[in-house]
Coordinates of C-alpha atoms and ligand atoms in Angstrom, one line a residue:
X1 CA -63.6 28.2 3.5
X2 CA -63.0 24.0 3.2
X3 CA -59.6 23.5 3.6
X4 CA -58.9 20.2 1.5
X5 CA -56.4 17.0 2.2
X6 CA -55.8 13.8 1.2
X7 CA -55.2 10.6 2.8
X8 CA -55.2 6.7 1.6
X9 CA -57.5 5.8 4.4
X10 CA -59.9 7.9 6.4
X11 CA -61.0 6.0 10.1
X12 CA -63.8 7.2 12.0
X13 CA -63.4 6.8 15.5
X14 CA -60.8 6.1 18.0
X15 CA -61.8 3.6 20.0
X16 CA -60.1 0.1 19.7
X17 CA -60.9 -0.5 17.0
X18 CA -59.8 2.6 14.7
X19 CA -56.7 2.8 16.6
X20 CA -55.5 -0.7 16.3
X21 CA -56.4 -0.3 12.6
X22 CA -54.4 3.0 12.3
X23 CA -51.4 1.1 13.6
X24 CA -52.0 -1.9 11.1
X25 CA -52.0 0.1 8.5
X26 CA -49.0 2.3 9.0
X27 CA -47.1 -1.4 9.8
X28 CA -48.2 -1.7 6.2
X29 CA -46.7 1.8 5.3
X30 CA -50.6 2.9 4.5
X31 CA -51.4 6.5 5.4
X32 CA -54.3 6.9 7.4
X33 CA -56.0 10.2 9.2
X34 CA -58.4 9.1 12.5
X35 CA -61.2 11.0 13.0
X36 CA -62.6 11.2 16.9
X37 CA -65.8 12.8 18.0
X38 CA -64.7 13.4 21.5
X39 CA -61.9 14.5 23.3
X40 CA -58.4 13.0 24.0
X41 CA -59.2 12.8 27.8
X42 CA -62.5 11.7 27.3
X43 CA -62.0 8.9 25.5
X44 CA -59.1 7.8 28.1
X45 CA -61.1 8.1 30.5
X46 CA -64.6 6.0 29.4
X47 CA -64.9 3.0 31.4
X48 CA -65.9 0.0 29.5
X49 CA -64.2 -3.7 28.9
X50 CA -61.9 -5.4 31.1
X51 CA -60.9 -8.5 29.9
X52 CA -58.6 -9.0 26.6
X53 CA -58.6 -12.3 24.7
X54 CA -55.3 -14.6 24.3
X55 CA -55.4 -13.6 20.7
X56 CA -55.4 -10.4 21.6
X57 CA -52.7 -10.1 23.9
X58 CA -51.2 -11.9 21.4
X59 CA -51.9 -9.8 18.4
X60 CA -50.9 -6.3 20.4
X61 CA -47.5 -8.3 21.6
X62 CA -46.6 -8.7 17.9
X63 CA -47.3 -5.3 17.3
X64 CA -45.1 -3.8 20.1
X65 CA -48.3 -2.3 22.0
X66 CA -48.5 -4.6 24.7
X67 CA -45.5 -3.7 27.1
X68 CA -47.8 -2.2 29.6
X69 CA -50.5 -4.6 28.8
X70 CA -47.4 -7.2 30.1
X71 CA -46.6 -5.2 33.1
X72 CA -49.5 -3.9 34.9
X73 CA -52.4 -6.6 32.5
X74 CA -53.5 -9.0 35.3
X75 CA -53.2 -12.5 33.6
X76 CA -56.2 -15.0 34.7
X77 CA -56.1 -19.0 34.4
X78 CA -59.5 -19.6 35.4
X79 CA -63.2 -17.8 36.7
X80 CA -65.6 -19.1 38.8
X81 CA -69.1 -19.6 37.9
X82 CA -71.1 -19.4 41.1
X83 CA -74.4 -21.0 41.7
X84 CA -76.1 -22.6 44.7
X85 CA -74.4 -20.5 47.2
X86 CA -70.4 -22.1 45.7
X87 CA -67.9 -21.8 43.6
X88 CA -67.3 -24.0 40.0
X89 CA -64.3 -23.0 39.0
X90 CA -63.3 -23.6 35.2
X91 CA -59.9 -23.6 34.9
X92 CA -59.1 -22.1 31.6
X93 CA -55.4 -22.4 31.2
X94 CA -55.8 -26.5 32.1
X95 CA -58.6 -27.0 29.4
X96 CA -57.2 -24.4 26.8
X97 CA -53.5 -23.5 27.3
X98 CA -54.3 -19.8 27.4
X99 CA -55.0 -17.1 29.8
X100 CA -56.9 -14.3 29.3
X101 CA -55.4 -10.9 30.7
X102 CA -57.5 -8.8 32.6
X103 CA -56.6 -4.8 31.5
X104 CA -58.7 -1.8 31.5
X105 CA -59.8 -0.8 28.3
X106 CA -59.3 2.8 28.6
X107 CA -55.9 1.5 29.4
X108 CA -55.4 0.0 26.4
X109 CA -57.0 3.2 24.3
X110 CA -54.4 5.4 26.3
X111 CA -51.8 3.0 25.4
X112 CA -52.5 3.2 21.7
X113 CA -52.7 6.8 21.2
X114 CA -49.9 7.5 22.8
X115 CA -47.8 4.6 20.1
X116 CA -49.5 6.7 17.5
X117 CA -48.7 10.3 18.4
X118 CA -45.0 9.0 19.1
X119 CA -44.8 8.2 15.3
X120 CA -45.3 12.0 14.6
X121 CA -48.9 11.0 13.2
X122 CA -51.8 12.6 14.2
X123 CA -55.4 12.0 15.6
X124 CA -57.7 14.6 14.6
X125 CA -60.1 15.0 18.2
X126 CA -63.2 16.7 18.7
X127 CA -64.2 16.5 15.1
X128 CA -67.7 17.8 14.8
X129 CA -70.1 17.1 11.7
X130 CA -68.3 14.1 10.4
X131 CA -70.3 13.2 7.3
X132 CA -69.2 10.5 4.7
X133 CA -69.7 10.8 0.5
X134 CA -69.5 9.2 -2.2
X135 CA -68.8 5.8 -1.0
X136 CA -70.4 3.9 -4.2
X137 CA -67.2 5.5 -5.8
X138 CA -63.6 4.9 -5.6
X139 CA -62.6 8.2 -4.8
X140 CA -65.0 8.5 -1.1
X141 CA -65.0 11.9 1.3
X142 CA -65.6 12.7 4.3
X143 CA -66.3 16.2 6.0
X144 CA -65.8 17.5 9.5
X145 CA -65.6 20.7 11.2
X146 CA -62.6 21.0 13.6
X147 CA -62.7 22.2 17.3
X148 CA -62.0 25.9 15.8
X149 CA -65.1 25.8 13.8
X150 CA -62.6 25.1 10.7
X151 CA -64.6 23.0 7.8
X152 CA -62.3 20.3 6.0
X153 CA -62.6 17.9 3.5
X154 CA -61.1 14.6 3.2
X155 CA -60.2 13.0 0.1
X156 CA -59.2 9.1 0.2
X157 CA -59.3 5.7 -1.1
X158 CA -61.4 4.1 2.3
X159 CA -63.3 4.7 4.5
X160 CA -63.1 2.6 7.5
X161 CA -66.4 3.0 10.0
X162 CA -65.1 2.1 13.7
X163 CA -67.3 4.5 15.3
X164 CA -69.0 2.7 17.2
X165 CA -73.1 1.7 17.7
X166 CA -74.2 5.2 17.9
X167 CA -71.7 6.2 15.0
X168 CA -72.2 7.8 11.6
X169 CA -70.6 5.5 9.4
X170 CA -73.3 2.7 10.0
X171 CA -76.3 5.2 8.8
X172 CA -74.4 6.4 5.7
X173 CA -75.1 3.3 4.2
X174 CA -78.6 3.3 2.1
X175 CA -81.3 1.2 4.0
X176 CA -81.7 -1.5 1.0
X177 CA -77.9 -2.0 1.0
X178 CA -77.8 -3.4 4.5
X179 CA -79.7 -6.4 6.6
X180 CA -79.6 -4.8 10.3
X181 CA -80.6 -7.9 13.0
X182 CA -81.5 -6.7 16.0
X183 CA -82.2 -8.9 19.3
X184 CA -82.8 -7.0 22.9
X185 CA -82.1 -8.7 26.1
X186 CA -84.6 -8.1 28.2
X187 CA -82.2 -6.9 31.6
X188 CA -79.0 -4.3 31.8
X189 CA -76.1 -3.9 33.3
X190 CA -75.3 -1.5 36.0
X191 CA -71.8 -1.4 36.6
X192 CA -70.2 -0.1 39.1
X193 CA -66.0 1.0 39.7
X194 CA -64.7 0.8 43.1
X195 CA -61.2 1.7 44.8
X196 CA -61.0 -1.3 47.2
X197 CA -58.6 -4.6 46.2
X198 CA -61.3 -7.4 44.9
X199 CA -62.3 -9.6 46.7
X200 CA -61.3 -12.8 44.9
X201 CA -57.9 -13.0 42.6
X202 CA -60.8 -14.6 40.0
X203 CA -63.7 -13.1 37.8
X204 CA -67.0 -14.5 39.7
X205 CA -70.6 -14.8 37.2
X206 CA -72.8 -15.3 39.9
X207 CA -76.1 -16.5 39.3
X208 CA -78.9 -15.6 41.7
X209 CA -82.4 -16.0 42.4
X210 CA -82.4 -12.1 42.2
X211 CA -80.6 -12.1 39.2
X212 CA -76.9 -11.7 37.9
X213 CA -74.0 -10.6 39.2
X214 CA -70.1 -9.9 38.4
X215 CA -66.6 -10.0 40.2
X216 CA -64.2 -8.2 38.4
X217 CA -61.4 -5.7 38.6
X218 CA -58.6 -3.4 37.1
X219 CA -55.7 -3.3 39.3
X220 CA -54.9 -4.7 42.4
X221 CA -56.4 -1.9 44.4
X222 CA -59.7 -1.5 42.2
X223 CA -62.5 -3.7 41.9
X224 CA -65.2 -4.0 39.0
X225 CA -68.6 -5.0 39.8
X226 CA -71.9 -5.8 37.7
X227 CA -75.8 -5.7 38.8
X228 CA -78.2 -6.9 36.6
X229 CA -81.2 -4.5 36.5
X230 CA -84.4 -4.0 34.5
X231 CA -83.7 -2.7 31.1
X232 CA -85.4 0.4 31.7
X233 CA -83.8 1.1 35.3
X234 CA -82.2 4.3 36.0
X235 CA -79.8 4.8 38.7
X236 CA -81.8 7.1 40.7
X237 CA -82.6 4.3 43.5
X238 CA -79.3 3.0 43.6
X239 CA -77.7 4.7 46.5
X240 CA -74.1 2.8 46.9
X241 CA -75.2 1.5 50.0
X242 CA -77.9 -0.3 48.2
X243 CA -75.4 -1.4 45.6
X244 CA -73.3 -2.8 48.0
X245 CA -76.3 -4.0 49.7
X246 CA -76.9 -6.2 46.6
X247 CA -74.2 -7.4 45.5
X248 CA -73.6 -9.0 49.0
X249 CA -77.1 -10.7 48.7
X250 CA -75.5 -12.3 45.2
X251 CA -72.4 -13.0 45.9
X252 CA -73.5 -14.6 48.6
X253 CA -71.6 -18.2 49.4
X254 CA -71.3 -20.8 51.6
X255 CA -67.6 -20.5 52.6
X256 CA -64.8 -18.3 53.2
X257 CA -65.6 -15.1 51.1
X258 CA -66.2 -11.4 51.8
X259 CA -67.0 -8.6 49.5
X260 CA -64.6 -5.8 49.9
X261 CA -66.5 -2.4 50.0
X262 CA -64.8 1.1 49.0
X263 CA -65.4 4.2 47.7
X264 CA -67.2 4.6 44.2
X265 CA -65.3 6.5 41.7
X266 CA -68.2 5.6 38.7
X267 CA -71.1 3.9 38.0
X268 CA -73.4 3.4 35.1
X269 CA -76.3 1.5 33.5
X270 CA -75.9 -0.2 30.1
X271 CA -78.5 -1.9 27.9
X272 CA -77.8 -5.6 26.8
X273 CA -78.0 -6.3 23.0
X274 CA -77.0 -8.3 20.5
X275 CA -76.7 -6.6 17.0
X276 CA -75.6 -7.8 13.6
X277 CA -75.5 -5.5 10.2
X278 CA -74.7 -7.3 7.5
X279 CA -72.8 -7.5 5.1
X280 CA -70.0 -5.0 6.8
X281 CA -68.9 -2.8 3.8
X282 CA -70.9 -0.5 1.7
X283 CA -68.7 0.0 -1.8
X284 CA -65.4 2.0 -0.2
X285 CA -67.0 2.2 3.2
X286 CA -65.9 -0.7 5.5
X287 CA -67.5 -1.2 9.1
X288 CA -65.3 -2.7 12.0
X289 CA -66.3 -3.0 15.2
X290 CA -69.6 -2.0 17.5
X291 CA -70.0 -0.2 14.3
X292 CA -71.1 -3.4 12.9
X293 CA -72.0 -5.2 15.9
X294 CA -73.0 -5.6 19.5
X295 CA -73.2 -8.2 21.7
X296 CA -73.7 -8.3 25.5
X297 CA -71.0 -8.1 28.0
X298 CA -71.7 -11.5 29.6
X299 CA -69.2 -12.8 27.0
X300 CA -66.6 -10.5 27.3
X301 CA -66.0 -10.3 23.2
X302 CA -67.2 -6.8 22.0
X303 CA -63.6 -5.4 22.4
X304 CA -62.1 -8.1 21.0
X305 CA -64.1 -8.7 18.2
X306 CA -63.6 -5.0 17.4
X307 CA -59.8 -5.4 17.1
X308 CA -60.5 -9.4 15.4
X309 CA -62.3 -7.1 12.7
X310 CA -59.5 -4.6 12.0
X311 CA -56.5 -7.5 12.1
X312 CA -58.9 -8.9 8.9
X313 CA -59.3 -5.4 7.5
X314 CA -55.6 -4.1 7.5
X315 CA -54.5 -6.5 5.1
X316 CA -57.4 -6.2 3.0
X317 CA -57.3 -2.4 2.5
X318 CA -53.5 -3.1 1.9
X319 CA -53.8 -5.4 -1.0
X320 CA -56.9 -3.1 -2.4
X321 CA -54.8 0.1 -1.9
X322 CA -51.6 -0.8 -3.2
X323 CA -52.0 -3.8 -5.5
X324 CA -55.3 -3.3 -6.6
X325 CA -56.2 -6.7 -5.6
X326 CA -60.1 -6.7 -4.5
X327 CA -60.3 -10.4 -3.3
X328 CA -59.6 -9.6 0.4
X329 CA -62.0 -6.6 0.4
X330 CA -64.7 -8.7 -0.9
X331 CA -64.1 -11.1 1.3
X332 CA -63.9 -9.2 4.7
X333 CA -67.8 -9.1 5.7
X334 CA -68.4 -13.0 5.9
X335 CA -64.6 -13.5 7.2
X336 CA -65.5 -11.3 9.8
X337 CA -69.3 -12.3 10.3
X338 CA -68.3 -15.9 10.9
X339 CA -66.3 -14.8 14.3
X340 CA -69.0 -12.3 15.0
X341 CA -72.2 -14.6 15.1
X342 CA -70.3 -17.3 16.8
X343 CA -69.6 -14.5 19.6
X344 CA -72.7 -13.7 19.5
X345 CA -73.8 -17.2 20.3
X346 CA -71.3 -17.5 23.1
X347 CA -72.4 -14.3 24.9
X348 CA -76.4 -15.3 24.3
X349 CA -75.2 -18.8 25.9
X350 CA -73.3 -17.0 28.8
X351 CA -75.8 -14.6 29.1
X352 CA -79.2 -16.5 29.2
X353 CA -77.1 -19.4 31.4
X354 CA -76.8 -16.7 34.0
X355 CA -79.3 -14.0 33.4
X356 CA -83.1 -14.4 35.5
X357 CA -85.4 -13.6 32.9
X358 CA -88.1 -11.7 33.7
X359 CA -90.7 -14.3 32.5
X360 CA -88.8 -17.3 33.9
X361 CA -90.7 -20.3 35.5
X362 CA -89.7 -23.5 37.5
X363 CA -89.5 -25.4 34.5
X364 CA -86.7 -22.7 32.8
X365 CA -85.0 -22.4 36.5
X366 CA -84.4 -26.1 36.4
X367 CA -82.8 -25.9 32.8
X368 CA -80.3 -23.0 33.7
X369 CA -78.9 -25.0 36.6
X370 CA -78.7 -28.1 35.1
X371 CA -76.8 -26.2 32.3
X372 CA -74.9 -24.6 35.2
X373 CA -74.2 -28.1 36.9
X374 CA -73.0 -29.6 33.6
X375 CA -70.8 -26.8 32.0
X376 CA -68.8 -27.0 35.4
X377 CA -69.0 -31.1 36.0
X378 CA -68.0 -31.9 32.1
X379 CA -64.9 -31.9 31.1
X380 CA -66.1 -31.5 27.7
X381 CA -68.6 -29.1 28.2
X382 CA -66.2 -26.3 30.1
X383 CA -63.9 -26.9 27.5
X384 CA -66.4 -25.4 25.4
X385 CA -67.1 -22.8 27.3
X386 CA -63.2 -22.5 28.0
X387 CA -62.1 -22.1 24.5
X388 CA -65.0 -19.5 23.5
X389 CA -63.4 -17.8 26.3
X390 CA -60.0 -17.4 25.8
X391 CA -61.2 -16.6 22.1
X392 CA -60.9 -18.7 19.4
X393 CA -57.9 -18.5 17.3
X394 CA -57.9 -15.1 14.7
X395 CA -57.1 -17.4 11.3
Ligands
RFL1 P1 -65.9 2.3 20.5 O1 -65.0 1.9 21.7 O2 -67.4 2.6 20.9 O3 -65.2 3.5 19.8 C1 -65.9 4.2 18.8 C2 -65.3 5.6 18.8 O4 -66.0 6.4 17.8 C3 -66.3 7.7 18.3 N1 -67.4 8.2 17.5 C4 -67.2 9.1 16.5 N2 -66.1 9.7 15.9 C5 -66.3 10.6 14.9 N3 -67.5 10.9 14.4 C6 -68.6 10.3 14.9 N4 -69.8 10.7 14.4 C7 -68.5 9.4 16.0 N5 -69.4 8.7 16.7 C8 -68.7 8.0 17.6 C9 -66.6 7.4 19.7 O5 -66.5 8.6 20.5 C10 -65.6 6.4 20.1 O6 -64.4 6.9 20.6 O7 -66.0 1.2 19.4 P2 -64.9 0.0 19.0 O8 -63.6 0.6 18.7 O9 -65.6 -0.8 18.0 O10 -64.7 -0.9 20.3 C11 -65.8 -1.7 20.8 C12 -65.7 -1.8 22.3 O11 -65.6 -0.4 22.9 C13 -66.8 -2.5 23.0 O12 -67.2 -3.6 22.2 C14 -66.5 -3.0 24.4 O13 -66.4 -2.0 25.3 C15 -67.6 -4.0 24.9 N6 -67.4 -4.5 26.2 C16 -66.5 -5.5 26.5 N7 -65.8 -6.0 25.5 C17 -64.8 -7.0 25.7 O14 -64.2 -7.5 24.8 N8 -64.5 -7.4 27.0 C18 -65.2 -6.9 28.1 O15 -64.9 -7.3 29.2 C19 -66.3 -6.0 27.8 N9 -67.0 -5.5 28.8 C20 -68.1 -3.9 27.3 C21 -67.9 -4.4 28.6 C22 -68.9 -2.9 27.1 C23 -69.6 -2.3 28.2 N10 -70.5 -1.2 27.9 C24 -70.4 0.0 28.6 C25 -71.3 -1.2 26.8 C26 -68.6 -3.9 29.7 C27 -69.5 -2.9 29.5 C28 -70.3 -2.4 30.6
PHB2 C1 -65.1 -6.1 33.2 O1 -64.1 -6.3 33.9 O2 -65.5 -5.0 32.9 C2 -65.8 -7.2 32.6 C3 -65.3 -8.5 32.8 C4 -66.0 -9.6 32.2 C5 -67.2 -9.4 31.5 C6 -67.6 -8.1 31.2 C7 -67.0 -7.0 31.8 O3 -67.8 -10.5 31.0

């Protein structure tokens, strides 16, 4: 037995960007029912981005969903880029104006639900099977069986797809209807959470003859650290002691510093892509978020993007929905793709600035330094960097 509801807009997945939209849209007064794979605790718990955008902070300030972000975020005026065994600091708050505020993003997930349930609306967790329909039409659905083995069916006007890379929304959408560009780095990530204060008040992209690695943190009594590894690597040789062991080696400098070692509480490898599909929206289905695209971490935008995506969206489902005004739907994919490819340029330009490729030779050592030693001894050029940063204004 299907039970059967109805709602204006149905979002799949509740991750940054399906609950930021959710909260757009009830601004808006637009009914909306959030559909979540996995569980509440789960998804609070999944350790992923750290680092939130100006516009942002901004964005979730005008919202009311920043007063924790304001009391426990760590604001940041500047990073360090290190090379050559020192520090090049690029101060972004002197080249920019803005900060950038350093906040877990589980943080920010657990701060979001817990706006949402306040309202007395719901999010509908652990729903299995989610399959979308009809979305050539203007009357979509989508399916799911609840965590009681209960089959419903939802009946709605939207559908937005924020479920992420590995989502279903993406795959609903017939193979001639969408131009998928795909571009693997050729190293990962393995990250690492640690309870010990870090070791500098400043994020720290280290580059190294034995590759990359990242400085960061979540509080003031847990750091945040990066390796990059093979794209195939498991974690099977990496004792911690060996982690520790290399990131020592990396972070390596000549001057007072000292990496603060602790306890692991996680660690885990991730591959490094960039990923386009294009255009975002298939009829009533619109994608938002790693739904849509990837890029890698280097950069520090695939959060942000996400929740740049859904601050475009809201007011185009709004006009659609209520005045039957298509112009901002139609326009959503290449407002949105605009921000996304120049992200993506940004984190290929952080990335391969700081990344040792596998293949790399005297000749392509010589370029990434002298990159290195002109982003940080330009004015110009760090205010480049500086302003791709902070992230680039939303409008
Ligand atoms: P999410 O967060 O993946 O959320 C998607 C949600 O959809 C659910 N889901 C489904 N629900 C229903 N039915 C299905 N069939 C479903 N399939 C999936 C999932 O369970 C999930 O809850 O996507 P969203 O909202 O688009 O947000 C994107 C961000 O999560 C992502 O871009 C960032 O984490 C990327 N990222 C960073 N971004 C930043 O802006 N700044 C950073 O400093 C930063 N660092 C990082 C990162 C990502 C990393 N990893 C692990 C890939 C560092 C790392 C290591
Ligand atoms: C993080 O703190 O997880 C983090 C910070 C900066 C990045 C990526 C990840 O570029």
């Amino acid at each position: 037995m299907t039970g059967v509801e109805r709602t204006q807009v149905a979002i799949i997945g509740a991750g940054p960007a399906g609950l930021l939209l959710a909260h757009l849209l009830a601004a808006d007064g637009i009914d909306a029912v959030v559909l979540e794979a996995r569980s509440r605790a789960y998804v609070e718990q999944r350790v992923r981005a750290g680092v939130c955008e100006h516009p942002t902070v901004e964005l979730l300030r005008s919202l009311g969903l920043a007063d924790r972000l304001d009391r426990e975020g760590l604001p940041h005026e500047g990073l360090s880029l290190r090379f050559d065994r020192a520090d090049h600091r690029i101060d972004l708050h002197a080249l920019t104006g803005k900060t950038i505020t350093v906040y877990g993003q589980q943080e920010l997930v657990k701060d979001l639900i817990a706006a949402r349930l306040a309202t007395g609306a719901g999010i509908e967790f652990e729903a299995a099977d989610v399959a979308l329909h009809d979305l050539a039409t203007d009357s979509p659905r989508v399916t799911w069986t609840d965590v009681d083995g209960g089959r419903h069916e939802l009946r709605c006007d939207a559908v937005a797809g924020c479920d992420g890379f590995h989502g279903v929304s993406r795959p609903s959408i017939p193979s001639d209807a969408i131009t998928l560009h795909n571009h693997d780095y050729p190293f990962a990530w393995l990250g690492v959470l640690a309870k010990t204060p870090p070791s500098s008040h400043e994020l720290i992209y280290a580059r190294h003859a034995r590759g990359f690695a990242l400085h960061s943190m979540r509080s003031p009594e847990v750091t945040r650290l990066y390796l990059q590894v093979p794209p195939d690597e498991t974690l099977d040789g990496w004792s911690d002691a060996r982690i520790w062991d290399e990131l020592a080696t990396r972070l390596e400098v000549d001057g007072p510093f000292t990496l603060r070692e602790g306890p692991v509480l996680e660690k885990g490898i991730s591959p490094m892509r960039g990923f386009v599909a294009e255009p975002m929206r298939y009829g009533r289905l619109f994608l938002a978020g790693d739904a849509a695209h990837i890029v890698p971490p280097t950069g520090a935008k695939g959060m942000n993007l996400a929740m740049a995506d859904v601050y475009r969206l809201a007011p185009a489902l709004v006009a659609l929905l209520r005045q039957g005004r298509a112009e901002l739907a139609d326009g959503y994919s290449e407002r949105c793709l605009r921000r996304v490819w120049r992200a993506e340029h940004f984190s290929y330009f952080m990335t391969t600035m700081l990344h040792r490729a596998p293949d790399v030779d005297p000749f392509l050592d010589q370029l990434q330094l002298s990159q290195l030693r002109y982003v940080t001894g330009s004015t110009a050029a760090a205010t480049g960097l500086a302003e791709n940063y902070v992230g680039l204004p939303l409008d």
